[in-house]
Short mmCIF file of C-alpha atoms in Angstrom, two decimals:
data_model
loop_
_atom_site.label_atom_id
_atom_site.label_comp_id
_atom_site.label_asym_id
_atom_site.label_seq_id
_atom_site.Cartn_x
_atom_site.Cartn_y
_atom_site.Cartn_z
CA MET A 1 -9.40 -8.80 -112.25
CA GLU A 2 -8.10 -11.81 -114.09
CA THR A 3 -9.32 -12.96 -117.47
CA ILE A 4 -9.36 -16.40 -118.76
CA GLY A 5 -7.05 -16.56 -121.74
CA PRO A 6 -7.23 -18.83 -124.91
CA ALA A 7 -4.82 -21.33 -123.40
CA ALA A 8 -6.98 -21.86 -120.29
CA GLY A 9 -9.98 -22.40 -122.57
CA ARG A 10 -8.20 -24.91 -124.59
CA ASN A 11 -6.88 -26.88 -121.58
CA ALA A 12 -10.47 -27.09 -120.34
CA MET A 13 -11.99 -27.96 -123.82
CA GLY A 14 -9.35 -30.68 -124.60
CA PRO A 15 -10.69 -33.15 -121.92
CA LEU A 16 -14.09 -32.49 -122.92
CA ARG A 17 -13.50 -33.11 -126.60
CA ARG A 18 -11.86 -36.43 -125.47
CA LEU A 19 -14.92 -37.39 -123.25
CA LEU A 20 -17.56 -36.66 -125.80
CA TRP A 21 -16.33 -37.22 -129.42
CA SER A 22 -12.64 -37.76 -129.82
CA ARG A 23 -11.57 -41.20 -130.66
CA GLU A 24 -10.24 -43.39 -127.76
CA THR A 25 -7.04 -45.44 -127.87
CA PRO A 26 -8.15 -48.92 -126.58
CA ARG A 27 -6.28 -50.10 -123.44
CA PRO A 28 -4.16 -53.40 -123.90
CA PRO A 29 -6.21 -56.49 -123.62
CA ILE A 30 -5.63 -59.03 -120.94
CA ARG A 31 -3.32 -61.72 -122.15
CA ARG A 32 -2.16 -63.67 -119.21
CA GLY A 33 -2.75 -64.24 -115.42
CA PRO A 34 -5.76 -65.41 -113.48
CA TRP A 35 -7.91 -62.61 -115.20
CA VAL A 36 -7.89 -64.84 -118.48
CA TYR A 37 -9.73 -67.52 -116.88
CA ALA A 38 -12.25 -65.14 -115.15
CA LEU A 39 -13.09 -63.54 -118.48
CA PRO A 40 -15.69 -66.29 -119.40
CA VAL A 41 -17.11 -66.36 -115.84
CA GLY A 42 -17.47 -62.52 -116.08
CA LEU A 43 -19.23 -62.57 -119.40
CA LEU A 44 -21.77 -65.38 -118.04
CA ALA A 45 -22.37 -63.20 -114.87
CA LEU A 46 -23.12 -60.13 -117.18
CA ALA A 47 -25.62 -62.20 -119.17
CA GLY A 48 -27.23 -63.29 -116.10
CA LEU A 49 -27.63 -59.79 -114.76
CA GLY A 50 -28.96 -58.68 -118.13
CA GLY A 51 -31.55 -61.21 -117.69
CA ALA A 52 -32.47 -60.09 -114.19
CA ALA A 53 -32.67 -56.54 -115.64
CA ALA A 54 -35.24 -57.68 -118.30
CA THR A 55 -37.19 -59.60 -115.81
CA TYR A 56 -37.37 -56.49 -113.42
CA LEU A 57 -38.47 -54.34 -116.46
CA GLY A 58 -41.06 -56.67 -117.64
CA GLU A 59 -42.61 -56.78 -114.15
CA ASN A 60 -42.67 -53.12 -113.53
CA ARG A 61 -42.99 -51.19 -116.69
CA GLU A 62 -45.48 -51.26 -119.56
CA ALA A 63 -43.18 -51.27 -122.58
CA ALA A 64 -42.58 -53.41 -125.68
CA GLY A 65 -40.43 -56.22 -125.59
CA ILE A 66 -37.81 -54.83 -127.85
CA ALA A 67 -37.36 -51.68 -125.66
CA ILE A 68 -36.93 -53.83 -122.52
CA ALA A 69 -34.40 -55.93 -124.38
CA VAL A 70 -32.52 -52.81 -125.51
CA ILE A 71 -32.55 -51.48 -121.87
CA ALA A 72 -31.43 -54.68 -120.42
CA VAL A 73 -28.65 -55.02 -122.87
CA GLY A 74 -27.72 -51.44 -122.34
CA SER A 75 -27.45 -51.94 -118.55
CA VAL A 76 -24.74 -54.50 -118.86
CA ALA A 77 -22.93 -53.87 -122.07
CA PRO A 78 -21.04 -50.79 -120.82
CA VAL A 79 -19.43 -52.86 -118.17
CA ALA A 80 -18.00 -55.29 -120.69
CA ILE A 81 -16.71 -52.29 -122.80
CA ALA A 82 -15.06 -50.55 -119.88
CA PHE A 83 -12.19 -52.78 -119.60
CA ARG A 84 -10.59 -51.77 -122.93
CA TRP A 85 -12.74 -48.58 -123.92
CA PRO A 86 -13.72 -46.79 -120.48
CA VAL A 87 -14.52 -43.50 -122.21
CA LEU A 88 -16.61 -45.35 -124.88
CA ALA A 89 -18.33 -47.29 -122.10
CA TRP A 90 -19.29 -44.13 -120.28
CA ARG A 91 -20.73 -42.62 -123.47
CA PHE A 92 -22.80 -45.59 -124.09
CA GLY A 93 -23.91 -45.85 -120.33
CA TYR A 94 -24.59 -42.19 -120.20
CA VAL A 95 -26.93 -42.33 -123.18
CA MET A 96 -28.71 -45.49 -121.56
CA LEU A 97 -29.38 -43.32 -118.44
CA PHE A 98 -31.99 -41.26 -120.56
CA ILE A 99 -33.22 -44.42 -122.45
CA GLY A 100 -33.20 -46.59 -119.36
CA SER A 101 -35.76 -44.16 -117.40
CA MET A 102 -38.35 -44.85 -120.32
CA ASN A 103 -41.83 -45.52 -118.86
CA ALA A 104 -40.65 -45.61 -115.24
CA THR A 105 -43.43 -45.74 -112.74
CA ALA A 106 -44.01 -43.87 -109.51
CA LYS A 107 -43.70 -47.19 -107.42
CA GLU A 108 -40.12 -47.42 -108.39
CA PRO A 109 -37.57 -45.80 -106.09
CA TRP A 110 -35.30 -45.05 -109.01
CA PRO A 111 -35.94 -44.39 -112.68
CA TRP A 112 -33.34 -46.99 -113.57
CA ASN A 113 -33.12 -50.68 -112.76
CA THR A 114 -30.67 -51.72 -110.15
CA VAL A 115 -28.35 -53.69 -112.56
CA GLN A 116 -28.06 -50.35 -114.70
CA ILE A 117 -27.23 -48.26 -111.65
CA LEU A 118 -24.57 -50.57 -110.40
CA GLY A 119 -23.23 -50.84 -113.90
CA PHE A 120 -22.99 -47.22 -114.59
CA LEU A 121 -21.28 -46.66 -111.13
CA PHE A 122 -18.70 -49.37 -112.00
CA VAL A 123 -18.09 -47.65 -115.49
CA LEU A 124 -17.66 -44.28 -113.86
CA GLY A 125 -15.11 -45.86 -111.44
CA ARG A 126 -13.30 -47.46 -114.14
CA LEU A 127 -13.18 -44.00 -116.02
CA ALA A 128 -11.85 -42.27 -112.93
CA VAL A 129 -9.14 -44.99 -112.62
CA THR A 130 -7.92 -44.93 -116.10
CA GLN A 131 -8.17 -41.25 -117.25
CA ASP A 132 -6.95 -37.94 -115.93
CA THR A 133 -8.61 -35.67 -113.48
CA ALA A 134 -9.92 -33.07 -115.89
CA LEU A 135 -11.72 -35.56 -118.07
CA THR A 136 -13.08 -37.33 -114.85
CA VAL A 137 -14.50 -34.07 -113.60
CA TRP A 138 -16.23 -33.62 -116.65
CA ALA A 139 -17.71 -37.04 -116.67
CA ALA A 140 -18.89 -36.65 -113.06
CA ALA A 141 -20.48 -33.29 -113.90
CA PHE A 142 -22.39 -34.64 -116.78
CA THR A 143 -23.56 -37.70 -114.85
CA VAL A 144 -25.39 -35.56 -112.19
CA VAL A 145 -27.58 -33.94 -115.01
CA PRO A 146 -29.87 -37.10 -115.51
CA ILE A 147 -29.90 -37.97 -111.85
CA PHE A 148 -31.38 -34.49 -111.03
CA ALA A 149 -33.61 -34.60 -114.06
CA TYR A 150 -35.27 -38.09 -113.45
CA ALA A 151 -34.65 -39.16 -109.89
CA PRO A 152 -36.50 -37.80 -106.77
CA GLU A 153 -34.83 -34.79 -105.21
CA ALA A 154 -34.10 -36.57 -101.98
CA ASN A 155 -32.49 -39.52 -103.82
CA ALA A 156 -30.70 -37.30 -106.22
CA TRP A 157 -28.53 -35.48 -103.59
CA GLY A 158 -27.40 -38.88 -102.30
CA ALA A 159 -26.66 -40.18 -105.79
CA ALA A 160 -24.78 -36.97 -106.35
CA VAL A 161 -22.62 -37.36 -103.29
CA LEU A 162 -22.06 -40.98 -104.29
CA VAL A 163 -20.68 -39.90 -107.79
CA ALA A 164 -18.41 -37.49 -106.17
CA VAL A 165 -16.92 -40.04 -103.73
CA ILE A 166 -16.56 -42.54 -106.71
CA THR A 167 -14.85 -39.78 -108.65
CA VAL A 168 -12.64 -38.72 -106.03
CA MET A 169 -11.62 -42.22 -104.96
CA GLY A 170 -10.94 -43.27 -108.57
CA ASP A 171 -8.69 -40.23 -109.32
CA ILE A 172 -6.75 -41.02 -106.21
CA VAL A 173 -5.94 -44.46 -107.34
CA SER A 174 -5.07 -42.99 -110.97
CA ARG A 175 -2.81 -40.64 -109.34
CA TRP A 176 -1.07 -43.27 -107.29
CA ARG A 177 -0.82 -45.56 -110.26
CA ARG A 178 0.81 -42.80 -112.43
CA ALA A 179 3.10 -41.98 -109.62
CA ARG A 180 4.29 -45.66 -109.19
CA ARG A 181 4.76 -45.81 -113.09
CA LEU A 182 6.83 -42.58 -113.20
CA LEU A 183 9.00 -43.89 -110.26
CA ALA A 184 9.72 -47.14 -111.99
CA GLU A 185 10.62 -45.33 -115.09
CA ASN A 186 12.96 -42.84 -113.27
CA GLU A 187 14.55 -45.87 -111.46
CA GLU A 188 14.94 -47.73 -114.72
CA LEU A 189 16.60 -44.56 -116.26
CA THR A 190 18.70 -44.02 -113.22
CA GLU A 191 19.98 -47.46 -113.27
CA LEU A 192 20.72 -47.21 -117.09
CA GLU A 193 22.72 -43.99 -116.49
CA ARG A 194 24.64 -45.48 -113.70
CA ALA A 195 25.59 -48.28 -115.95
CA LYS A 196 26.64 -46.05 -118.59
CA ARG A 197 28.60 -43.72 -116.06
CA ALA A 198 30.36 -47.04 -114.76
CA VAL A 199 31.38 -48.06 -118.20
CA LEU A 200 32.70 -44.56 -118.99
CA GLU A 201 34.75 -44.23 -115.82
CA GLU A 202 36.11 -47.68 -116.46
CA ARG A 203 37.09 -46.59 -120.00
CA ALA A 204 38.90 -43.61 -118.56
CA ARG A 205 40.61 -45.62 -116.13
CA ILE A 206 41.72 -48.11 -118.80
CA ALA A 207 43.01 -45.38 -120.92
CA ARG A 208 44.95 -43.91 -118.13
CA GLU A 209 46.58 -47.40 -117.17
CA MET A 210 47.32 -48.09 -120.83
CA HIS A 211 49.03 -44.63 -121.38
CA ASP A 212 51.31 -45.53 -118.35
CA VAL A 213 52.13 -48.80 -119.99
CA VAL A 214 52.61 -47.42 -123.61
CA ALA A 215 54.17 -44.23 -122.31
CA HIS A 216 57.00 -46.49 -120.85
CA HIS A 217 57.70 -47.88 -124.19
CA MET A 218 57.60 -44.84 -125.89
CA SER A 219 60.03 -43.17 -123.60
CA MET A 220 62.50 -46.22 -123.96
CA ILE A 221 62.13 -45.76 -127.75
CA ALA A 222 63.02 -42.06 -127.65
CA VAL A 223 65.96 -42.57 -125.18
CA ARG A 224 67.47 -45.49 -127.15
CA ALA A 225 67.16 -43.61 -130.44
CA GLU A 226 68.73 -40.46 -128.95
CA THR A 227 71.52 -42.38 -127.27
CA ALA A 228 72.34 -44.95 -130.09
CA PRO A 229 75.11 -42.73 -131.84
CA TYR A 230 76.87 -42.36 -128.66
CA ARG A 231 76.58 -45.99 -127.58
CA LEU A 232 77.20 -47.44 -130.89
CA GLY A 233 79.56 -44.99 -132.51
CA GLY A 234 80.80 -44.60 -136.21
CA LEU A 235 77.08 -44.68 -137.48
CA PRO A 236 76.55 -43.24 -141.06
CA ALA A 237 75.16 -39.68 -141.07
CA GLU A 238 71.92 -40.99 -142.79
CA ALA A 239 71.48 -43.59 -139.85
CA GLU A 240 72.05 -40.81 -137.27
CA GLN A 241 69.50 -38.67 -138.92
CA GLU A 242 66.98 -41.53 -138.98
CA LEU A 243 67.46 -42.16 -135.57
CA ALA A 244 66.93 -38.36 -134.46
CA THR A 245 63.70 -38.64 -136.62
CA ILE A 246 62.60 -41.56 -134.67
CA ALA A 247 63.40 -40.08 -131.29
CA SER A 248 61.51 -36.88 -132.28
CA ALA A 249 58.36 -38.72 -133.61
CA ALA A 250 58.51 -40.78 -130.26
CA ARG A 251 58.51 -37.48 -128.21
CA GLU A 252 55.71 -36.06 -130.06
CA ALA A 253 53.71 -39.08 -129.90
CA LEU A 254 54.35 -39.14 -126.04
CA THR A 255 53.31 -35.50 -125.70
CA ASP A 256 49.99 -36.10 -127.62
CA MET A 257 49.20 -39.08 -125.22
CA ARG A 258 49.80 -36.92 -122.34
CA ARG A 259 47.60 -34.12 -123.73
CA LEU A 260 44.79 -36.71 -124.34
CA LEU A 261 45.28 -38.04 -120.71
CA GLY A 262 44.84 -34.69 -119.28
CA VAL A 263 41.26 -34.61 -120.96
CA LEU A 264 40.42 -38.02 -119.05
CA ARG A 265 41.72 -36.83 -115.77
CA THR A 266 38.89 -35.94 -113.30
CA GLY A 267 41.08 -33.54 -111.24
CA GLU A 268 44.53 -31.89 -111.25
CA GLY A 269 47.04 -34.47 -110.24
CA ASP A 270 44.69 -37.27 -109.28
CA ALA A 271 45.94 -40.04 -111.59
CA PRO A 272 48.29 -42.61 -109.98
CA ARG A 273 51.93 -42.14 -110.69
CA ALA A 274 53.16 -45.59 -109.37
CA PRO A 275 53.89 -48.29 -111.69
CA GLN A 276 50.77 -50.29 -112.79
CA PRO A 277 50.47 -53.91 -111.51
CA GLY A 278 50.87 -56.82 -113.74
CA PHE A 279 50.07 -60.41 -114.00
CA GLY A 280 53.12 -61.14 -111.63
CA GLU A 281 51.38 -59.32 -108.68
CA VAL A 282 48.12 -61.63 -108.85
CA GLY A 283 49.82 -63.81 -106.20
CA GLU A 284 50.01 -60.78 -103.79
CA LEU A 285 46.45 -59.81 -104.83
CA VAL A 286 45.38 -63.29 -103.54
CA GLU A 287 47.57 -63.05 -100.27
CA THR A 288 45.69 -59.64 -99.61
CA ALA A 289 42.31 -61.32 -100.06
CA ARG A 290 43.30 -64.32 -97.69
CA ALA A 291 44.33 -61.80 -95.24
CA ALA A 292 40.88 -60.15 -95.39
CA GLY A 293 39.35 -63.48 -94.63
CA VAL A 294 38.48 -64.82 -97.88
CA GLU A 295 39.43 -68.45 -98.69
CA VAL A 296 41.17 -68.25 -102.05
CA SER A 297 43.03 -70.92 -104.02
CA LEU A 298 45.37 -69.91 -106.87
CA SER A 299 46.80 -72.22 -109.62
CA TYR A 300 48.91 -71.80 -112.76
CA ALA A 301 49.29 -73.73 -115.81
CA ASP A 302 51.75 -72.89 -118.76
CA VAL A 303 51.10 -69.34 -118.45
CA PRO A 304 53.30 -67.49 -121.09
CA ALA A 305 55.12 -64.22 -120.80
CA LEU A 306 52.42 -61.54 -121.10
CA PRO A 307 52.60 -58.12 -122.63
CA GLU A 308 52.14 -55.41 -119.98
CA THR A 309 48.60 -54.51 -121.29
CA VAL A 310 47.43 -57.98 -120.98
CA GLY A 311 49.00 -58.56 -117.69
CA LEU A 312 47.51 -55.35 -116.29
CA ALA A 313 43.97 -56.37 -117.68
CA ALA A 314 44.45 -59.86 -116.15
CA TYR A 315 45.28 -58.38 -112.85
CA ARG A 316 42.27 -55.88 -112.78
CA ILE A 317 39.77 -58.70 -113.91
CA VAL A 318 41.11 -61.11 -111.08
CA GLN A 319 40.90 -57.92 -108.63
CA GLU A 320 37.37 -57.18 -109.59
CA ALA A 321 36.14 -60.72 -109.54
CA LEU A 322 37.61 -61.13 -106.18
CA ALA A 323 36.07 -58.19 -104.85
CA ASN A 324 32.65 -59.19 -106.31
CA ALA A 325 33.05 -62.63 -104.55
CA ALA A 326 33.83 -61.10 -101.07
CA ARG A 327 30.95 -58.60 -101.42
CA HIS A 328 28.33 -60.74 -102.82
CA ALA A 329 29.19 -64.28 -101.57
CA PRO A 330 30.92 -63.73 -98.05
CA GLY A 331 32.32 -66.92 -96.68
CA ALA A 332 32.28 -68.70 -100.05
CA ALA A 333 35.49 -70.36 -101.06
CA VAL A 334 37.16 -68.80 -104.29
CA ALA A 335 39.40 -70.48 -106.80
CA VAL A 336 41.47 -68.52 -109.23
CA THR A 337 42.87 -70.49 -112.22
CA ALA A 338 45.11 -69.25 -114.89
CA ARG A 339 46.52 -71.30 -118.05
CA GLY A 340 47.99 -70.68 -121.33
CA ASP A 341 46.42 -72.08 -124.40
CA GLY A 342 48.35 -71.29 -127.54
CA GLY A 343 48.28 -67.55 -128.07
CA ARG A 344 45.92 -66.74 -125.17
CA LEU A 345 45.40 -66.53 -121.61
CA GLU A 346 42.45 -68.13 -119.93
CA LEU A 347 41.33 -66.82 -116.49
CA GLU A 348 38.85 -68.36 -114.39
CA VAL A 349 37.50 -66.96 -110.98
CA SER A 350 34.74 -69.06 -109.24
CA ASN A 351 33.06 -69.16 -105.86
CA ALA A 352 31.10 -71.82 -104.28
CA ALA A 353 27.92 -69.68 -103.65
CA ASP A 354 24.65 -71.31 -104.18
CA GLY A 355 23.37 -68.59 -106.39
CA PRO A 356 24.79 -65.83 -108.59
CA ALA A 357 27.07 -63.32 -106.72
CA GLY A 358 26.67 -59.81 -108.18
CA GLU A 359 25.60 -60.95 -111.56
CA GLY A 360 23.79 -57.56 -112.16
CA GLY A 361 26.85 -55.21 -110.95
CA HIS A 362 28.68 -52.71 -112.95
CA GLY A 363 32.07 -54.34 -111.97
CA LEU A 364 31.34 -57.12 -114.62
CA SER A 365 30.78 -54.27 -117.37
CA GLY A 366 34.30 -52.98 -116.47
CA MET A 367 35.97 -56.38 -116.71
CA ARG A 368 34.04 -57.19 -119.97
CA GLU A 369 35.18 -53.80 -121.30
CA ARG A 370 38.82 -54.63 -120.65
CA ALA A 371 38.63 -58.00 -122.26
CA THR A 372 36.95 -56.44 -125.29
CA LEU A 373 39.41 -53.75 -125.75
CA LEU A 374 42.10 -56.45 -125.99
CA GLY A 375 40.19 -58.41 -128.48
CA GLY A 376 39.20 -61.02 -125.82
CA THR A 377 36.00 -62.13 -124.22
CA LEU A 378 34.52 -62.36 -120.66
CA THR A 379 31.55 -64.20 -119.61
CA ALA A 380 29.92 -64.62 -116.13
CA GLY A 381 27.12 -66.68 -114.77
CA VAL A 382 26.25 -69.75 -112.60
CA SER A 383 27.79 -73.02 -113.65
CA GLU A 384 27.19 -76.09 -111.65
CA GLY A 385 26.18 -74.34 -108.42
CA ALA A 386 29.01 -71.70 -108.58
CA PHE A 387 29.31 -68.39 -109.94
CA VAL A 388 32.10 -68.31 -112.54
CA VAL A 389 33.78 -65.42 -114.25
CA ARG A 390 35.82 -66.65 -117.50
CA ALA A 391 37.99 -64.53 -119.52
CA VAL A 392 40.00 -65.25 -122.61
CA LEU A 393 42.67 -62.70 -123.48
CA PRO A 394 44.85 -62.86 -126.67
CA VAL A 395 48.68 -62.88 -125.94
CA GLU A 396 50.64 -61.03 -128.43
CA ALA A 397 54.62 -60.85 -128.23
CA ASP A 398 55.85 -57.30 -127.26
CA GLU A 399 57.55 -55.84 -130.23
#
């Protein structure tokens, strides 16, 4: 035979405490939307219903005017409270079920006036929609107590069924709302993780490509330092020793770079071994896009000689911008412009789409990451009816 442990008791008593005496956190107020304008109308309607309840009580019950006023106010006040404090509204309405039956006569089908009945059912539904299942079940269980205590037995069973239906329907709506909220949160988290992963993958790719570029120069330094005594001849012993030290340091730096690159690789031998493209291959990139059916124009203006790192970044930016244009704005004409301005290279890729093309894609994050790593900037957005990607890359002379 199973026994109910302390944890199960706490799980059951927690919702009961929240229902009966724990302090309730108010729900956020309505600040915008059509409901803001409906609020004054709703308050006027509640005032009218309170007056109708007072009239009914005055005609059917022998009670003092103050008692009638209290019951009338207590019939509609929980409805007004329920929008921000549904639990507090249920507590108020539940107490009024006992007070509202005061001096009820036999000619009344119910010991409560109609406004109070409808108002309390609304409060119960609001509670079921906004609270968890356990608290709602406790509220429904307490609700049937005054029903069976004051209402005729035939009416009490029908009212109990109605309470159960409202509770179940409200709980279904509550679960549906929670499921939608959790789904939206999961989608947002998934999108954030996808964006972070895209940036990390692009950084790893940039690191591999920069390794290929820098490794070439380091290898050349090592080779030239090692062969200098044979090529030049007659060098002092100190100069030969200095050149040997330079060659050794270059070899060690190259080994460390390859070791770091191994950490970045996603698999054995999956990194490209072909020479990395540069700015000189942008023309071939444009021709490839034209062969794929994209209408592309290319123009240069005073483009200086570019370091390999800058040329590679420029090539990748143009490549990603052309891919975005083809993917998000098919059929639109694309213009690629490159111009030198002092010590920097300005790139601009625009398409004649009517709206933004791929503005929220992860490719823009990768392009921006490339420009930032070189000390440049990249912007993307709609300008004069076209989606424009602008990159400014600083140009430093090769040393």
